[in-house]
mmCIF file of C-alpha atoms and ligand atoms in Angstrom:
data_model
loop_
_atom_site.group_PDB
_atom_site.id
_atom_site.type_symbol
_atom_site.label_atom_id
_atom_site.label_comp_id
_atom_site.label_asym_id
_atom_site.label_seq_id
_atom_site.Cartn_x
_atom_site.Cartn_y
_atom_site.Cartn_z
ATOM 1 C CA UNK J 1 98.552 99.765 91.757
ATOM 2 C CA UNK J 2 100.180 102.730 89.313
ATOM 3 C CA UNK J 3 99.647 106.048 88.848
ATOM 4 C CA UNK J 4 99.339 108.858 86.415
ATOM 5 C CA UNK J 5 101.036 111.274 88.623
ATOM 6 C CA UNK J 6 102.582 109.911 92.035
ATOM 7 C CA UNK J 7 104.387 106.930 92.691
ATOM 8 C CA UNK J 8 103.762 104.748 95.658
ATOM 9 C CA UNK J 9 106.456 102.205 97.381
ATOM 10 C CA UNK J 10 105.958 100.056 100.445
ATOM 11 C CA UNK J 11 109.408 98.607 102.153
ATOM 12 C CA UNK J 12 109.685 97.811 105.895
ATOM 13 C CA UNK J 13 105.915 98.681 106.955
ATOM 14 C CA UNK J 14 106.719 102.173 105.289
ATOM 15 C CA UNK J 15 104.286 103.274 102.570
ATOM 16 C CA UNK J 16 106.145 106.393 100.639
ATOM 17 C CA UNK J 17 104.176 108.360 98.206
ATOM 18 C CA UNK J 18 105.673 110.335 96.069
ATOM 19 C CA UNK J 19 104.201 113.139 94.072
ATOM 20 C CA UNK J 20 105.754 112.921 90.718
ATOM 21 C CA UNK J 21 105.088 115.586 88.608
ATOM 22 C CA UNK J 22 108.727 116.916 88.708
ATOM 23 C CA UNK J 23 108.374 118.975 85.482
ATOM 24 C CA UNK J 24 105.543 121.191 87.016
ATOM 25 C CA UNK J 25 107.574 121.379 90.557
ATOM 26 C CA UNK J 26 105.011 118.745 91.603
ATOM 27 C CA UNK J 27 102.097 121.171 91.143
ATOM 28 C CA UNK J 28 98.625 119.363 92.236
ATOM 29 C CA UNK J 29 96.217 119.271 88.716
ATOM 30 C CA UNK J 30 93.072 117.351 88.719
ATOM 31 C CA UNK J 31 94.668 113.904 88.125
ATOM 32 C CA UNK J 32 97.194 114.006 90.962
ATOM 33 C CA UNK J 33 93.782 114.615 93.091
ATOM 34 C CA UNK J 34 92.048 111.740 91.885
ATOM 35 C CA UNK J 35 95.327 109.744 92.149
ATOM 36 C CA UNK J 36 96.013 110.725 95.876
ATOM 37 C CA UNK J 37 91.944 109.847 96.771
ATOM 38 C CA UNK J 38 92.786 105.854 95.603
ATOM 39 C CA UNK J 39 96.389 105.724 97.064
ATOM 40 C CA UNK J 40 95.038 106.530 100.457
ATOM 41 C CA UNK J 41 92.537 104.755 99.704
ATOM 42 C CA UNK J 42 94.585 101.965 99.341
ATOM 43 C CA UNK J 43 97.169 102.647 102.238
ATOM 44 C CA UNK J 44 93.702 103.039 105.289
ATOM 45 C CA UNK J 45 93.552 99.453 104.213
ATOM 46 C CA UNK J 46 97.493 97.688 103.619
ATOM 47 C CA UNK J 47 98.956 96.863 106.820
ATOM 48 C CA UNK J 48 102.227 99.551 106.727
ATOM 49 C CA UNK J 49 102.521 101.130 110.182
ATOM 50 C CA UNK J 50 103.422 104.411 108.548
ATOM 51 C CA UNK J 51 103.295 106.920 105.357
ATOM 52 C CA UNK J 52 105.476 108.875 104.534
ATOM 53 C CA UNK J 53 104.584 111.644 101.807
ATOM 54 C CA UNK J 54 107.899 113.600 99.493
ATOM 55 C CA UNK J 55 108.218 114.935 96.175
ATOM 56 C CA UNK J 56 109.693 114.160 93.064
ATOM 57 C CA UNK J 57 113.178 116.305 91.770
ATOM 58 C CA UNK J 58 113.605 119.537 93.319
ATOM 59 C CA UNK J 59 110.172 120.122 94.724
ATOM 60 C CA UNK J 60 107.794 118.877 97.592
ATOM 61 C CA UNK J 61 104.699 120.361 96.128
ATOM 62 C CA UNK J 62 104.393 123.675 94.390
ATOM 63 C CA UNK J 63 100.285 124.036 95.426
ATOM 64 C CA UNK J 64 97.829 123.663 93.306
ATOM 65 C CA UNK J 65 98.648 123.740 89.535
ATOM 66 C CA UNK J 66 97.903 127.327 88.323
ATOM 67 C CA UNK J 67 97.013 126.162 85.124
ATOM 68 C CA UNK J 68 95.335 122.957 85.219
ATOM 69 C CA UNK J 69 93.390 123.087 88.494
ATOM 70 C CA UNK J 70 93.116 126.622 88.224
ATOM 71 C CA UNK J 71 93.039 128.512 84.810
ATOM 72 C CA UNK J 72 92.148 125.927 82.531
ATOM 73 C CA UNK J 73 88.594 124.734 83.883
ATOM 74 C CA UNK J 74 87.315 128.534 83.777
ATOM 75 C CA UNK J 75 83.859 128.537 81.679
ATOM 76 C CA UNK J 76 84.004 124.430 81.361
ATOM 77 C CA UNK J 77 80.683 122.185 82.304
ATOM 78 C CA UNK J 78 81.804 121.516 86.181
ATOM 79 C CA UNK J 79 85.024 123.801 86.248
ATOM 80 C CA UNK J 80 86.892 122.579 88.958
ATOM 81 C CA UNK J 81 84.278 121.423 90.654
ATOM 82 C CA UNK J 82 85.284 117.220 90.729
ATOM 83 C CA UNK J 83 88.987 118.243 91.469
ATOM 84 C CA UNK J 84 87.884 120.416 94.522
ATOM 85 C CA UNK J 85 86.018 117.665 95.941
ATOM 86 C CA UNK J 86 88.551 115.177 95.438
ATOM 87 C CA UNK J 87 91.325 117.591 96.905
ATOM 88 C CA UNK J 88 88.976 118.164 100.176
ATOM 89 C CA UNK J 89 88.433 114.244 100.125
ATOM 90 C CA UNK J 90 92.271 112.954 99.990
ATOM 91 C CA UNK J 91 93.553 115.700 102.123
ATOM 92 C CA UNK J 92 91.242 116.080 104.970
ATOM 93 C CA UNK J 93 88.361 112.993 104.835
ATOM 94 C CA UNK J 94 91.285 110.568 104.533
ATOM 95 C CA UNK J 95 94.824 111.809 105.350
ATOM 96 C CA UNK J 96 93.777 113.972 108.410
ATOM 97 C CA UNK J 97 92.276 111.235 109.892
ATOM 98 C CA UNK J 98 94.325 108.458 108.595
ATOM 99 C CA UNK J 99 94.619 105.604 111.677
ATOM 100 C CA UNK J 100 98.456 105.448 110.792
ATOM 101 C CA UNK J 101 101.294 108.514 111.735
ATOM 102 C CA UNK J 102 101.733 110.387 108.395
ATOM 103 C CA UNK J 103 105.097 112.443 108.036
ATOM 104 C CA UNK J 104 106.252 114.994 105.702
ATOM 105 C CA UNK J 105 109.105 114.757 104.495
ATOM 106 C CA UNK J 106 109.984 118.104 102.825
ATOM 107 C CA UNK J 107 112.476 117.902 100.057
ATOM 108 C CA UNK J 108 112.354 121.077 98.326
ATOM 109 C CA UNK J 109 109.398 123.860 97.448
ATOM 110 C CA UNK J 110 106.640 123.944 99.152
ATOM 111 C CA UNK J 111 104.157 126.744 98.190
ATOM 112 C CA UNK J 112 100.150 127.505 98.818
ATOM 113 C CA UNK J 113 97.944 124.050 98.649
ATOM 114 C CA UNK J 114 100.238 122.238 99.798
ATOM 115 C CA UNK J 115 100.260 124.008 102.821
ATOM 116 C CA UNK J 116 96.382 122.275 103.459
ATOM 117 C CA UNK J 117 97.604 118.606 103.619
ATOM 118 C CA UNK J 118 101.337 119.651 105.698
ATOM 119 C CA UNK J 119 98.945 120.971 108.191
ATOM 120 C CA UNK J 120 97.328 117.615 108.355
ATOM 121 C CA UNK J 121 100.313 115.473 108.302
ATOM 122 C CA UNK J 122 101.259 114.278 111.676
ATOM 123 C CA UNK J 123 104.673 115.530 111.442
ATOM 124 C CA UNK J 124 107.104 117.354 108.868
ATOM 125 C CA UNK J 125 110.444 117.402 108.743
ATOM 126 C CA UNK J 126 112.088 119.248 106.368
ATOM 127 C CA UNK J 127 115.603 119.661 104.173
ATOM 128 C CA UNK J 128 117.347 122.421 104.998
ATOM 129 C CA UNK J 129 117.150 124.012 101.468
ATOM 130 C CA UNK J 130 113.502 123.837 101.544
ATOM 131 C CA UNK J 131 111.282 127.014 101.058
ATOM 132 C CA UNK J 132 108.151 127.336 102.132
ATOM 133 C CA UNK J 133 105.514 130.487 100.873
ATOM 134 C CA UNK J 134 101.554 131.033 101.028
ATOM 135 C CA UNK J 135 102.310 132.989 97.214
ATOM 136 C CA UNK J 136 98.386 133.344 96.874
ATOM 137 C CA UNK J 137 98.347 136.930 97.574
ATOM 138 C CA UNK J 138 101.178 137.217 95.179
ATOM 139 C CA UNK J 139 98.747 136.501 91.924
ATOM 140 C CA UNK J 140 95.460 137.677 93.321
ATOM 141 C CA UNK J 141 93.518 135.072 95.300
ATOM 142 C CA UNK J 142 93.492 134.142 99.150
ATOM 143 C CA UNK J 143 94.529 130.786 100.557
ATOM 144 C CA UNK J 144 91.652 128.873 100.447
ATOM 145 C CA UNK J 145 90.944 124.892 100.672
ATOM 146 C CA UNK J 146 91.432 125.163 104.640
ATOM 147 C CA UNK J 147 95.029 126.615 104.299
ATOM 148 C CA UNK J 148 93.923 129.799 106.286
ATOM 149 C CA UNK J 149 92.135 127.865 108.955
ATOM 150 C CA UNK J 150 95.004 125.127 109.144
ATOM 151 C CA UNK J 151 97.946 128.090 109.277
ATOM 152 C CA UNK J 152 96.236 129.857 112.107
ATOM 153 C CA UNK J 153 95.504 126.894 114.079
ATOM 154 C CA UNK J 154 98.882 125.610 113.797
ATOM 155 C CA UNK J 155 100.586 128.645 114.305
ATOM 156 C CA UNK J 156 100.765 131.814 115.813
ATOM 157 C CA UNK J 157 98.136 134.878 114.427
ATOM 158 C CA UNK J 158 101.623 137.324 113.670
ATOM 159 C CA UNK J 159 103.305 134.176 111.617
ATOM 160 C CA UNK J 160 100.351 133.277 110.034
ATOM 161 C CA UNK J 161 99.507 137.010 109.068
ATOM 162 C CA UNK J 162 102.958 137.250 107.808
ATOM 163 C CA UNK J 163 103.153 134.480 105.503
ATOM 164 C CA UNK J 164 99.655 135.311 104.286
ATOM 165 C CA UNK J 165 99.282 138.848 103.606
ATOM 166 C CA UNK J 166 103.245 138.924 102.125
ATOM 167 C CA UNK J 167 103.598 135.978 100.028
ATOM 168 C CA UNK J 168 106.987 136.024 101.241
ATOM 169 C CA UNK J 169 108.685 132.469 101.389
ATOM 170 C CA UNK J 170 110.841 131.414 104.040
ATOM 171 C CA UNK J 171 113.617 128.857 104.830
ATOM 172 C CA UNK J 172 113.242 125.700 106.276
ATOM 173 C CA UNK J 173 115.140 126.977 109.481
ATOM 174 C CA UNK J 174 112.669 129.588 109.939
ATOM 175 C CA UNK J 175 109.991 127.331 109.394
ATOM 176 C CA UNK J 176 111.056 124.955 112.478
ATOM 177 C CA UNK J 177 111.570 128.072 114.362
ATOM 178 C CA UNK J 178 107.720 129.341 114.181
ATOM 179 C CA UNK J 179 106.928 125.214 114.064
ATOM 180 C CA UNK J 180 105.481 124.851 110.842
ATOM 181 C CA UNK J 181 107.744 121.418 110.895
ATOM 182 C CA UNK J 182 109.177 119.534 113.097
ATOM 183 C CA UNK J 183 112.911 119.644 112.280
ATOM 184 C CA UNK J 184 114.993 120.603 110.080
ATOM 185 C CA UNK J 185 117.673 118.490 108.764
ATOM 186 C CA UNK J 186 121.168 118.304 105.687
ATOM 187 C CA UNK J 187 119.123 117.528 102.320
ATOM 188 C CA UNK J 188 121.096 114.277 102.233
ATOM 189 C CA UNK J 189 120.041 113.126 105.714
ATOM 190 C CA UNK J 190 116.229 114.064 104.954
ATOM 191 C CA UNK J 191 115.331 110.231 104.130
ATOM 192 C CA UNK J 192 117.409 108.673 107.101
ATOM 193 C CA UNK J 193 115.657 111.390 109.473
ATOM 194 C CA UNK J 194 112.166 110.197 108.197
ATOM 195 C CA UNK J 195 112.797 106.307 108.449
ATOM 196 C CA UNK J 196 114.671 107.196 111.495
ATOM 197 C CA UNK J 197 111.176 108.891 113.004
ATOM 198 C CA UNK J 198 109.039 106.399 111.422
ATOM 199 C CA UNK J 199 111.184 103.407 113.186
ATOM 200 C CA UNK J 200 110.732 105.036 116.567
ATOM 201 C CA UNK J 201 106.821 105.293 115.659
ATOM 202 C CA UNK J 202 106.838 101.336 114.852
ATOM 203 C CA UNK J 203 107.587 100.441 118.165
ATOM 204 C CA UNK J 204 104.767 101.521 119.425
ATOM 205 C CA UNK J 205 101.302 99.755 119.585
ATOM 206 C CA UNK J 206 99.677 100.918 116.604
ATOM 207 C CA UNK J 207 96.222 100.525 117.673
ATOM 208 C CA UNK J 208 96.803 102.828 120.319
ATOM 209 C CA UNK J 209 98.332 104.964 118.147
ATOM 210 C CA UNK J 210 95.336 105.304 116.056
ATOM 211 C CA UNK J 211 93.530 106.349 118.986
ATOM 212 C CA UNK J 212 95.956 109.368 119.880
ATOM 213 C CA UNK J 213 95.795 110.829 116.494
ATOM 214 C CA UNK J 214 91.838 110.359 116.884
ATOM 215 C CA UNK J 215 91.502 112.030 120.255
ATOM 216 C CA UNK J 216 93.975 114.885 119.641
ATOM 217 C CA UNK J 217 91.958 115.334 115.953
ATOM 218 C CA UNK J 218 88.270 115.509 117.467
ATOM 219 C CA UNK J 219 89.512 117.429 120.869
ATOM 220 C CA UNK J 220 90.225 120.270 118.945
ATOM 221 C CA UNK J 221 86.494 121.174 118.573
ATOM 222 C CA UNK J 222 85.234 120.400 121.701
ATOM 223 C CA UNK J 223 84.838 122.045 124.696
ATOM 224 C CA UNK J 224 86.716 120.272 128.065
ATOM 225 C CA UNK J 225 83.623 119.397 129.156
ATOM 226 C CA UNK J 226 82.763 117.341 125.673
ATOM 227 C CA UNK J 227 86.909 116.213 125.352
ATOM 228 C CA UNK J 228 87.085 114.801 129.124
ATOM 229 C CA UNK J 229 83.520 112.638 128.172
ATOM 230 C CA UNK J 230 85.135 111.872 124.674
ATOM 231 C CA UNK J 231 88.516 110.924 125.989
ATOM 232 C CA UNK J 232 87.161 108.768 128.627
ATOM 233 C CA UNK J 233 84.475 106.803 125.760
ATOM 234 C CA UNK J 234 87.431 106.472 124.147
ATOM 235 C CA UNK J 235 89.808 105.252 126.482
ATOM 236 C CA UNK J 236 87.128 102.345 127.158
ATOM 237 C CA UNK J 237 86.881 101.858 123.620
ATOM 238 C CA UNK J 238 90.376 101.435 123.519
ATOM 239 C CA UNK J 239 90.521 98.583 126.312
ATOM 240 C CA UNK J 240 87.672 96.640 124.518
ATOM 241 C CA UNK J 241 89.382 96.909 120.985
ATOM 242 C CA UNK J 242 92.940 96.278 122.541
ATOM 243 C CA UNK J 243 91.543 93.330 125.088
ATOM 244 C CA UNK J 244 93.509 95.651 127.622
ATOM 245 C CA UNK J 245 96.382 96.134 126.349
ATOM 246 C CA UNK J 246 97.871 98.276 129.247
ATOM 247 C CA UNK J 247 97.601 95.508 131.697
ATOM 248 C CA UNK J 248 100.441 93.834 129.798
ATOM 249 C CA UNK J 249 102.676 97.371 130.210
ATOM 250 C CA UNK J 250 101.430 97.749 133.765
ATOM 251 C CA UNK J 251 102.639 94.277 134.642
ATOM 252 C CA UNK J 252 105.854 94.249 132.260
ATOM 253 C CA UNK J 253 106.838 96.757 134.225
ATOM 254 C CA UNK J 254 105.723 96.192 137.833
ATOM 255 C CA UNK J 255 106.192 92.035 137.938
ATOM 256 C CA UNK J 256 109.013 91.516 134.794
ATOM 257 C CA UNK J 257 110.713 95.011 135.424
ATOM 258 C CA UNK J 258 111.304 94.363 131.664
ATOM 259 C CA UNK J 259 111.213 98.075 130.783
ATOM 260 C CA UNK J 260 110.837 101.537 132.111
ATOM 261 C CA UNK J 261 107.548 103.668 130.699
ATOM 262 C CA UNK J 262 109.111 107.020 131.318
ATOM 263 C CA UNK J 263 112.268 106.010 128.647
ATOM 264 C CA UNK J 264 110.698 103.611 126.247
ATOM 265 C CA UNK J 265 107.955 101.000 124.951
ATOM 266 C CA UNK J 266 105.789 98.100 126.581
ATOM 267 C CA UNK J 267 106.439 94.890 124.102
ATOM 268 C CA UNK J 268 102.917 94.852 122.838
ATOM 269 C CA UNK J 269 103.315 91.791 120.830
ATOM 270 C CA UNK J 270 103.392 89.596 123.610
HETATM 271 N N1 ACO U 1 101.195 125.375 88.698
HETATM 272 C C1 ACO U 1 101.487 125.045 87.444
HETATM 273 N N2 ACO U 1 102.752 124.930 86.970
HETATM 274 C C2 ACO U 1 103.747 125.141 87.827
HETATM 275 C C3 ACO U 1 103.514 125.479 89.175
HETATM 276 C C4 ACO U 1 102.175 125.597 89.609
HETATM 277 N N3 ACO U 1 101.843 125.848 90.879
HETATM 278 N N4 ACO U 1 104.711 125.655 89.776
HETATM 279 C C5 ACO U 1 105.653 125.426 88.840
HETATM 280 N N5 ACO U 1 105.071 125.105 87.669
HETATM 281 C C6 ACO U 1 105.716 124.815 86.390
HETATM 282 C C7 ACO U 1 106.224 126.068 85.704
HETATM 283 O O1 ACO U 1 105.176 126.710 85.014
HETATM 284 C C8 ACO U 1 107.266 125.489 84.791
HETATM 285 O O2 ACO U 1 106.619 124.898 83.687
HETATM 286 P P1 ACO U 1 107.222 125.065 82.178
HETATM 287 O O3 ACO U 1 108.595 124.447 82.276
HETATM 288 O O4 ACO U 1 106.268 124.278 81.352
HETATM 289 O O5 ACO U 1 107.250 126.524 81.907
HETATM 290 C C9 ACO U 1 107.866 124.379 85.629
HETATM 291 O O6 ACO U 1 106.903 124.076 86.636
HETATM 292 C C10 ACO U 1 109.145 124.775 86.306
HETATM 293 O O7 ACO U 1 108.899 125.981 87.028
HETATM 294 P P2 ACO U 1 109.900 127.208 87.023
HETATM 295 O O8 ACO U 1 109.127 128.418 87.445
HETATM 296 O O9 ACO U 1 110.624 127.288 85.714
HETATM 297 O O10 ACO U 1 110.933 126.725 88.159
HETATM 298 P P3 ACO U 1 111.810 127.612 89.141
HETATM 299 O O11 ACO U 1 112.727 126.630 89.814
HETATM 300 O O12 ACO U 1 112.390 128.779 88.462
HETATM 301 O O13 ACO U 1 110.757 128.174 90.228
HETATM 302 C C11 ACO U 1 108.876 127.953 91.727
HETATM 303 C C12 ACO U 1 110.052 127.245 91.053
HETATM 304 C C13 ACO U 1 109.376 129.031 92.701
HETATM 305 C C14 ACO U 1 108.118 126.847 92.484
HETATM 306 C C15 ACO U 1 107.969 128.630 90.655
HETATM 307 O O14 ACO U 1 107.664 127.681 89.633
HETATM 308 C C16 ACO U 1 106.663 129.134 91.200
HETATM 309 O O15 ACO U 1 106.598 130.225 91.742
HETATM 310 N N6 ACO U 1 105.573 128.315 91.073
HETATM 311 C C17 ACO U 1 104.273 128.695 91.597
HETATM 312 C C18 ACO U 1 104.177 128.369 93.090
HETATM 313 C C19 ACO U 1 102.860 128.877 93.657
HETATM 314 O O16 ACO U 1 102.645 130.050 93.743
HETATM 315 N N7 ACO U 1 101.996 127.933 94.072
HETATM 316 C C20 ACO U 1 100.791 128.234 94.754
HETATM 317 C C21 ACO U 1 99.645 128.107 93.826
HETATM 318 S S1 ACO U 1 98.185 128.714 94.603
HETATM 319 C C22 ACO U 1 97.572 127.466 95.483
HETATM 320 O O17 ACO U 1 98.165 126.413 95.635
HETATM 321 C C23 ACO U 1 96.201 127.609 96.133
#
């Protein structure tokens, strides 16, 4: 399928989007929401084993367009009201919880909104001329959309405070240092860095994988009480859906001494 305003390519069980809207620094307007809702759409169903999300030119994602999402739909029938939900759907009813690893892969700007759905990406690593900035304050609104709740989950109350109430953007170094991302890496090795963590992802069973990213997503509102009972419904979930799967690790290791848990993966495909 093609898009208005991101591209989508699928090579090696990799799905890459790319937002491509490199003349507004890959700014989200209405479209690119709408766009994003069917290409996930689309990628909960293909078979890749992994997305990877980047940016067009210069930019990962300059937030939400100041002009199209936000300036232009003042006083119109609906205002912003279909691009709002849209935004909320692609970035947390479908990438958050996407059964697949997601991974940013942070190639240049990365201001306000797009803060929301890095949050909610699995991982992030970033080049190291990146900048990243929560710039709301710096025109007069607060970061909304779940950026505010995201930032001070993922990070601690003095960064997030920083970053909010300056507007003051910071390098991709500083960035892995108060973990925003995961790494930080030469611009030119950004795309080997990705494939290279999205190849060490593929080994593993992806099944199972879906089931980590669901555990560790719903655990975070639950009490122990409610995550031990969760974990262990899911963990016999997981043996019905994977015809126990971890009998064949148990015994590749015990019987075949094939491979060693601690230092690498079971061969699930067997
Ligand atoms: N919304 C709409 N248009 C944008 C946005 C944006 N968020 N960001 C950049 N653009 C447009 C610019 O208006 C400009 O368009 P024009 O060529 O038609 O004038 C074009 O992209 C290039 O931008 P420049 O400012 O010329 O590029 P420069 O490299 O000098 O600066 C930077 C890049 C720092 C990203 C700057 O454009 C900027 O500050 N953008 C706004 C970033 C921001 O604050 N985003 C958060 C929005 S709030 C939110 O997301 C909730």
């Amino acid at each position: 399928m093609t898009y208005e305003t991101i591209l989508v390519e699928r090579a090696d069980d990799v799905t890459t989007i790319t937002l491509n809207r490199p003349q507004a620094k890959n700014a989200m307007n209405p479209q690119m929401h709408f766009d994003m809702c069917r290409a996930l759409a689309e990628v909960e169903a293909d078979d890749s084993r992994v997305l990877v999300i980047t940016g067009a030119g210069d930019s990962f994602c300059a937030g939400m367009d100041i002009k199209e999402y936000f300036y232009d739909p003042e006083g119109q029938p609906g205002g912003r009201t279909a691009a709002r939900k849209a935004a909320f759907e692609w970035m947390f009813g479908r990438l958050r919880i996407l059964p697949k690893p997601t991974i940013a892969a942070v190639n240049g700007w990365c201001f306000g909104g797009a803060f929301a759905w890095l949050a909610v990406c699995d991982f992030a690593i970033a080049s190291e001329t990146a900048k990243f900035g929560l710039s709301e304050v710096n025109w007069g609104i607060i970061p909304a959309g779940g950026v505010t709740k995201l930032v001070s989950q993922l990070l601690a109350p003095r960064d997030a405070l920083h970053l909010i109430m300056t507007g003051e953007p910071i390098g991709a170094r500083r960035a892995a240092e108060i973990r925003l991302i995961n790494d930080v890496v030469p611009s030119e090795q950004l795309p080997r860095a990705t494939l290279g963590l999205a190849d060490e992802l593929k080994k593993k069973n992806p099944t199972v994988l879906a089931y980590c990213k669901e555990v560790f997503r719903v655990d975070q509102t639950l009490t122990l009480e409610e995550a031990l009972a969760f974990e262990s419904a899911k963990w016999a979930e997981l043996d019905v859906v994977s015809k126990k799967t971890w009998h064949q690790g148990a015994l590749q290791f015990k019987q075949d001494r094939s491979y060693r848990p601690g230092l690498e993966s079971y061969d699930w495909k067997k």
